[in-house]
Coordinates of C-alpha atoms in Angstrom, one line a residue:
M70 CA 93.2 -33.9 -118.7
A71 CA 90.0 -31.9 -119.3
K72 CA 86.8 -33.5 -117.8
T73 CA 84.6 -34.9 -120.6
K74 CA 81.1 -33.7 -121.0
R75 CA 78.2 -36.2 -120.9
R76 CA 74.8 -36.0 -122.5
T77 CA 72.5 -33.7 -120.8
S78 CA 69.5 -35.5 -119.4
L79 CA 66.0 -34.5 -118.3
K80 CA 67.2 -35.0 -114.7
D81 CA 70.0 -32.4 -115.3
L82 CA 67.6 -29.8 -116.6
A83 CA 65.2 -30.5 -113.7
A84 CA 67.9 -30.1 -111.1
E85 CA 69.2 -26.9 -112.6
L86 CA 65.7 -25.3 -112.5
G87 CA 64.6 -26.8 -109.2
V88 CA 61.5 -28.5 -110.7
S89 CA 60.5 -32.1 -111.4
I90 CA 61.5 -34.2 -114.3
A91 CA 57.8 -34.5 -115.3
T92 CA 57.6 -30.7 -115.4
V93 CA 60.7 -30.4 -117.7
S94 CA 59.3 -33.2 -120.0
R95 CA 55.9 -31.5 -120.3
A96 CA 57.5 -28.0 -120.9
L97 CA 59.6 -29.4 -123.7
R98 CA 56.4 -30.8 -125.3
S99 CA 54.7 -27.4 -124.9
S100 CA 52.1 -28.9 -122.7
P101 CA 49.3 -26.5 -121.6
E102 CA 49.7 -27.8 -118.1
I103 CA 52.9 -25.8 -117.9
G104 CA 52.9 -22.0 -118.0
L105 CA 54.5 -20.2 -120.9
E106 CA 57.2 -18.6 -118.8
M107 CA 58.4 -22.0 -117.4
Q108 CA 58.2 -23.5 -120.9
E109 CA 60.5 -20.8 -122.2
K110 CA 63.0 -21.3 -119.3
V111 CA 63.2 -25.0 -119.9
K112 CA 63.6 -24.7 -123.6
Q113 CA 66.3 -22.0 -123.3
L114 CA 68.3 -24.1 -120.8
A115 CA 67.9 -27.2 -123.0
K116 CA 69.4 -25.3 -125.9
K117 CA 72.2 -23.9 -123.7
L118 CA 73.1 -27.4 -122.4
N119 CA 72.7 -29.0 -125.8
Y120 CA 70.0 -31.4 -124.6
R121 CA 68.9 -33.9 -127.2
P122 CA 65.7 -35.9 -126.6
N123 CA 66.0 -39.7 -126.7
P124 CA 63.5 -41.1 -129.2
F125 CA 63.8 -44.6 -127.7
A126 CA 63.0 -43.4 -124.2
Q127 CA 60.1 -41.4 -125.6
S128 CA 58.6 -44.3 -127.5
L129 CA 59.3 -47.3 -125.3
R130 CA 58.2 -47.9 -121.7
K131 CA 61.0 -50.4 -121.0
E132 CA 64.7 -49.6 -121.2
A133 CA 65.8 -48.4 -124.6
P134 CA 67.5 -51.1 -126.8
K135 CA 71.3 -51.2 -126.8
V136 CA 72.4 -49.7 -130.1
I137 CA 75.7 -48.7 -131.7
G138 CA 76.2 -46.6 -134.8
V139 CA 78.5 -47.4 -137.7
V140 CA 79.7 -44.8 -140.2
V141 CA 81.2 -46.0 -143.6
P142 CA 82.3 -44.1 -146.6
N143 CA 81.0 -46.5 -149.3
L144 CA 78.8 -49.3 -148.3
V145 CA 78.6 -50.7 -151.9
T146 CA 82.2 -52.0 -151.7
H147 CA 82.8 -55.6 -150.5
Y148 CA 85.4 -54.3 -148.0
Y149 CA 83.0 -52.1 -146.0
A150 CA 80.1 -54.6 -146.3
N151 CA 82.4 -57.3 -144.8
V152 CA 83.6 -55.0 -142.0
L153 CA 80.0 -54.3 -141.2
D154 CA 79.3 -58.0 -141.1
G155 CA 82.0 -58.4 -138.5
I156 CA 80.7 -55.6 -136.4
E157 CA 77.2 -56.9 -136.5
A158 CA 78.3 -60.4 -135.6
E159 CA 80.1 -59.2 -132.5
A160 CA 77.4 -56.8 -131.5
R161 CA 74.7 -59.4 -131.9
R162 CA 76.7 -61.8 -129.7
V163 CA 76.4 -59.5 -126.7
G164 CA 72.8 -58.2 -127.4
Y165 CA 73.5 -55.0 -129.3
S166 CA 71.8 -53.8 -132.4
V167 CA 73.6 -51.8 -135.2
F168 CA 72.6 -48.8 -137.1
S169 CA 74.8 -48.2 -140.2
A170 CA 75.0 -45.0 -142.3
N171 CA 76.8 -44.4 -145.7
T172 CA 78.5 -41.0 -146.1
H173 CA 79.2 -41.5 -149.8
E174 CA 82.7 -40.2 -149.2
D175 CA 81.3 -36.8 -148.2
C176 CA 82.5 -34.9 -145.1
E177 CA 79.3 -32.9 -144.7
A178 CA 77.2 -36.1 -144.8
E179 CA 79.5 -37.6 -142.3
A180 CA 79.0 -34.7 -139.9
R181 CA 75.2 -35.1 -140.3
V182 CA 75.4 -38.8 -139.6
I183 CA 77.3 -38.2 -136.4
D184 CA 74.8 -35.6 -135.3
N185 CA 71.9 -38.0 -136.0
F186 CA 73.6 -40.7 -134.0
I187 CA 74.1 -38.4 -131.1
S188 CA 70.4 -37.5 -131.3
L189 CA 69.5 -41.2 -131.4
H190 CA 71.5 -41.7 -128.1
V191 CA 73.5 -44.6 -129.5
E192 CA 75.9 -46.0 -126.9
G193 CA 78.9 -45.7 -129.1
I194 CA 80.1 -45.2 -132.7
I195 CA 82.5 -47.0 -135.1
A196 CA 83.6 -44.9 -138.0
C197 CA 85.8 -44.8 -141.1
L198 CA 86.6 -41.3 -142.4
A199 CA 85.2 -40.0 -145.7
Q200 CA 88.0 -39.3 -148.2
D201 CA 87.5 -35.5 -148.1
T202 CA 87.3 -35.2 -144.3
T203 CA 89.9 -32.7 -143.0
D204 CA 87.8 -31.0 -140.3
Y205 CA 87.4 -33.3 -137.4
S206 CA 85.3 -31.1 -135.2
H207 CA 82.3 -33.5 -135.2
F208 CA 84.5 -36.2 -133.8
V209 CA 85.9 -33.8 -131.2
E210 CA 82.3 -33.1 -130.1
L211 CA 81.9 -36.9 -129.4
A212 CA 85.1 -36.9 -127.3
D213 CA 83.9 -33.8 -125.4
M214 CA 80.5 -35.4 -124.7
G215 CA 82.1 -38.7 -123.6
I216 CA 80.5 -40.8 -126.3
P217 CA 82.7 -43.8 -127.1
L218 CA 84.2 -43.9 -130.7
V219 CA 86.5 -46.3 -132.4
F220 CA 87.9 -45.7 -135.9
F221 CA 88.8 -48.4 -138.4
G222 CA 90.7 -48.2 -141.7
R223 CA 91.0 -44.4 -142.1
T224 CA 91.6 -42.7 -138.8
C225 CA 92.2 -39.3 -137.1
L226 CA 92.8 -37.9 -133.6
P227 CA 95.0 -40.8 -132.5
E228 CA 95.5 -39.2 -129.1
R229 CA 91.8 -39.3 -128.4
F230 CA 90.3 -42.4 -130.0
S231 CA 91.1 -46.1 -130.3
S232 CA 91.6 -47.5 -133.8
V233 CA 91.8 -50.7 -135.9
T234 CA 94.0 -50.5 -139.0
A235 CA 95.8 -52.8 -141.3
N236 CA 99.6 -53.1 -141.8
G237 CA 99.3 -51.3 -145.1
D238 CA 102.9 -50.1 -145.1
E239 CA 104.4 -53.6 -144.7
A240 CA 101.9 -55.1 -147.2
A241 CA 102.6 -52.4 -149.8
Q242 CA 106.4 -52.9 -149.4
M243 CA 106.0 -56.7 -149.7
A244 CA 103.8 -56.3 -152.9
T245 CA 106.3 -53.8 -154.5
Q246 CA 109.2 -56.1 -153.7
H247 CA 107.3 -59.0 -155.4
L248 CA 106.9 -56.9 -158.5
I249 CA 110.6 -56.0 -158.5
D250 CA 111.6 -59.7 -157.9
T251 CA 109.5 -60.8 -160.8
G252 CA 110.8 -58.4 -163.4
S253 CA 109.1 -55.0 -163.0
R254 CA 111.4 -51.9 -162.8
R255 CA 109.2 -48.8 -163.3
I256 CA 106.5 -49.3 -160.8
A257 CA 103.6 -46.8 -160.4
F258 CA 101.5 -46.1 -157.3
I259 CA 97.9 -44.9 -157.7
G260 CA 96.5 -43.8 -154.4
G261 CA 93.8 -41.7 -152.8
P262 CA 94.0 -38.3 -151.1
N263 CA 97.3 -37.7 -149.4
H264 CA 95.8 -36.5 -146.2
L265 CA 94.4 -39.9 -145.4
D266 CA 96.6 -41.9 -143.1
M267 CA 95.7 -45.1 -145.0
V268 CA 97.1 -43.6 -148.2
R269 CA 100.2 -42.4 -146.5
R270 CA 100.9 -45.8 -144.9
R271 CA 100.6 -47.7 -148.2
K272 CA 102.6 -45.1 -150.2
H273 CA 105.3 -45.2 -147.6
G274 CA 105.7 -49.0 -148.0
Y275 CA 105.9 -48.6 -151.8
L276 CA 108.6 -46.0 -151.6
E277 CA 110.6 -48.0 -149.0
A278 CA 110.7 -50.9 -151.4
L279 CA 112.0 -48.7 -154.2
R280 CA 114.7 -47.2 -152.0
E281 CA 115.9 -50.5 -150.7
N282 CA 116.2 -51.7 -154.3
R283 CA 117.9 -48.5 -155.4
L284 CA 115.2 -47.8 -158.0
P285 CA 114.5 -44.2 -158.9
I286 CA 111.4 -42.5 -157.4
D287 CA 109.6 -40.7 -160.2
R288 CA 106.7 -38.3 -159.3
D289 CA 105.3 -38.9 -162.8
V290 CA 104.2 -42.4 -161.8
V291 CA 103.0 -41.5 -158.2
V292 CA 99.5 -40.3 -158.5
C293 CA 97.3 -39.6 -155.4
G294 CA 93.9 -38.1 -156.0
K295 CA 90.2 -38.7 -155.6
I296 CA 89.0 -42.2 -154.9
D297 CA 86.7 -42.5 -157.9
F298 CA 86.6 -45.1 -160.7
D299 CA 86.6 -42.7 -163.7
V300 CA 89.2 -40.4 -162.2
A301 CA 91.6 -43.3 -161.5
R302 CA 90.9 -44.9 -164.9
E303 CA 91.8 -41.6 -166.7
A304 CA 94.9 -41.1 -164.6
T305 CA 96.0 -44.6 -165.5
V306 CA 95.4 -44.0 -169.2
K307 CA 97.4 -40.8 -169.0
M308 CA 100.3 -42.5 -167.2
L309 CA 100.5 -45.4 -169.6
S310 CA 100.4 -43.0 -172.6
Q311 CA 103.6 -41.3 -171.4
P312 CA 106.8 -41.7 -173.5
N313 CA 108.3 -43.7 -170.6
P314 CA 105.3 -45.5 -169.1
P315 CA 105.3 -47.7 -166.0
D316 CA 105.6 -51.4 -166.4
A317 CA 103.7 -52.2 -163.2
I318 CA 101.1 -50.6 -161.0
L319 CA 100.4 -50.9 -157.3
A320 CA 96.8 -49.7 -156.7
F321 CA 95.5 -48.3 -153.4
N322 CA 92.1 -49.9 -153.1
D323 CA 89.5 -52.0 -155.0
I324 CA 88.0 -49.0 -156.8
I325 CA 91.4 -47.8 -158.1
T326 CA 92.5 -51.4 -158.8
F327 CA 89.7 -52.2 -161.1
A328 CA 89.9 -48.7 -162.7
A329 CA 93.6 -49.4 -163.5
F330 CA 92.7 -52.9 -164.8
T331 CA 90.1 -51.4 -167.1
A332 CA 92.5 -48.8 -168.4
I333 CA 95.2 -51.3 -169.2
K334 CA 92.7 -53.4 -171.2
Q335 CA 91.3 -50.3 -172.8
L336 CA 94.7 -49.5 -174.2
G337 CA 95.1 -53.0 -175.6
L338 CA 98.0 -53.8 -173.3
R339 CA 98.7 -57.2 -171.8
I340 CA 98.7 -58.0 -168.1
P341 CA 101.3 -58.8 -166.8
E342 CA 103.5 -58.9 -169.9
D343 CA 103.2 -55.1 -170.6
V344 CA 101.9 -53.9 -167.3
A345 CA 101.9 -55.9 -164.1
L346 CA 99.2 -55.1 -161.5
I347 CA 98.7 -55.7 -157.8
G348 CA 95.8 -54.0 -155.9
F349 CA 94.5 -53.7 -152.4
T350 CA 91.2 -55.5 -152.9
D351 CA 89.1 -58.5 -151.7
D352 CA 89.4 -62.2 -152.5
L353 CA 85.9 -62.4 -154.1
H354 CA 86.4 -59.9 -157.0
A355 CA 90.1 -60.7 -157.5
Q356 CA 89.4 -64.3 -158.6
Y357 CA 86.6 -63.4 -161.0
V358 CA 88.6 -61.4 -163.6
T359 CA 90.9 -62.6 -166.3
P360 CA 93.7 -62.8 -165.7
R361 CA 93.1 -63.5 -162.0
L362 CA 94.3 -60.5 -159.9
S363 CA 97.2 -60.6 -157.5
A364 CA 96.0 -58.8 -154.5
I365 CA 96.7 -57.5 -151.0
E366 CA 93.6 -58.7 -149.1
D367 CA 92.2 -57.3 -145.9
Q368 CA 90.8 -59.5 -143.1
S369 CA 87.9 -57.1 -143.1
F370 CA 85.5 -59.3 -141.1
L371 CA 88.1 -59.6 -138.4
M372 CA 88.7 -55.9 -138.6
G373 CA 85.0 -55.3 -137.9
Q374 CA 84.9 -57.7 -135.0
T375 CA 88.0 -56.1 -133.5
A376 CA 86.6 -52.6 -133.8
C377 CA 83.3 -53.7 -132.1
K378 CA 85.1 -55.4 -129.3
L379 CA 87.1 -52.2 -128.6
L380 CA 84.0 -50.1 -128.7
L381 CA 82.2 -52.4 -126.2
Q382 CA 85.2 -52.3 -123.9
N383 CA 84.9 -48.5 -124.1
I384 CA 81.2 -48.5 -123.4
G385 CA 81.9 -50.8 -120.4
G386 CA 84.2 -48.2 -118.9
D387 CA 87.6 -48.9 -120.3
T388 CA 89.0 -45.5 -121.3
K389 CA 92.4 -46.7 -122.5
I390 CA 93.3 -45.9 -126.1
Y391 CA 94.1 -48.9 -128.1
K392 CA 95.9 -49.2 -131.5
K393 CA 95.1 -52.6 -133.0
I394 CA 96.6 -53.9 -136.3
V395 CA 94.9 -56.6 -138.4
P396 CA 97.5 -58.0 -140.8
Q397 CA 96.8 -58.1 -144.6
K398 CA 97.7 -61.0 -146.9
L399 CA 99.5 -60.9 -150.2
V400 CA 97.9 -63.4 -152.6
I401 CA 99.8 -63.9 -155.8
R402 CA 97.8 -65.0 -158.9
E403 CA 98.3 -64.1 -162.5
T404 CA 98.6 -60.3 -162.9
S405 CA 101.9 -59.5 -161.2
A406 CA 104.8 -61.8 -162.2
K407 CA 106.4 -60.8 -165.6
N408 CA 109.0 -63.6 -165.2
D409 CA 106.4 -66.3 -165.2
T410 CA 105.3 -65.3 -168.7
K411 CA 108.8 -65.9 -170.1
R412 CA 109.0 -69.5 -169.1

């Protein structure tokens, strides 16, 4: 196993050049007390060794506060807000502060956030991938520098980082089976980008249920694209306008679920009589629509707590890679059972 790099410190620069830490610090600040030649040597070495100044150490006389960084794709959604609550609760319990950053589902923004967290000298990072992230080099950099990282929800590089995920495959299979058991036969799946492991898990469970019940798999009713309300709404409208439309939909997350719900209503169709619907979403929103939404619900607060505990273990020196699964719950309400409407 390759030896991991650690953050370069002022002490490292000083040892390399055979000068004092104070000299290195002054040279990096272009102090007139240090000759121009030495300033240049120090700055060149700092660049070569990827030295990053610690703003906390510069501004505080005492030891810098203990801080972890959290990277989320969309902080507006209840799921990510609740995960963050779980992380903050666990971090606060052991005296850590949390910096959170929203990537807005953008890979370039995600890379900038990671770079900023490195510069801030956070002790570790908890992250969920942006939906368009396919280049993982900014996470590889963290591994090479020995900076602890734990993924939740959407993950990558399983051989290098611990992760906390849900049992999306089992939950999707259970939800699809419920739709079949209650009268649906042509069930659609509307997902996010296929490269996301979370999408693959949930789609796999859906397909397994169809296979076990000997129902045909039709690509016309399996749509995986951008996680966006308008995109998902338009895809649902198009699907339901086919000559042979689906009579049920399993939706990948809360954004897609409510986009599908809106599209069904927009077309004047009844839920669940014409189109049954189950979505991966949270309890709060599922109960406040009419009809009340059958949903696969995450234990998102617990997911945040679990991710934070793993990160703190890693920060404390535990280098083992863990794969934790937080089970989801299928909650049946009013949008999924066609049979119930015939009684």
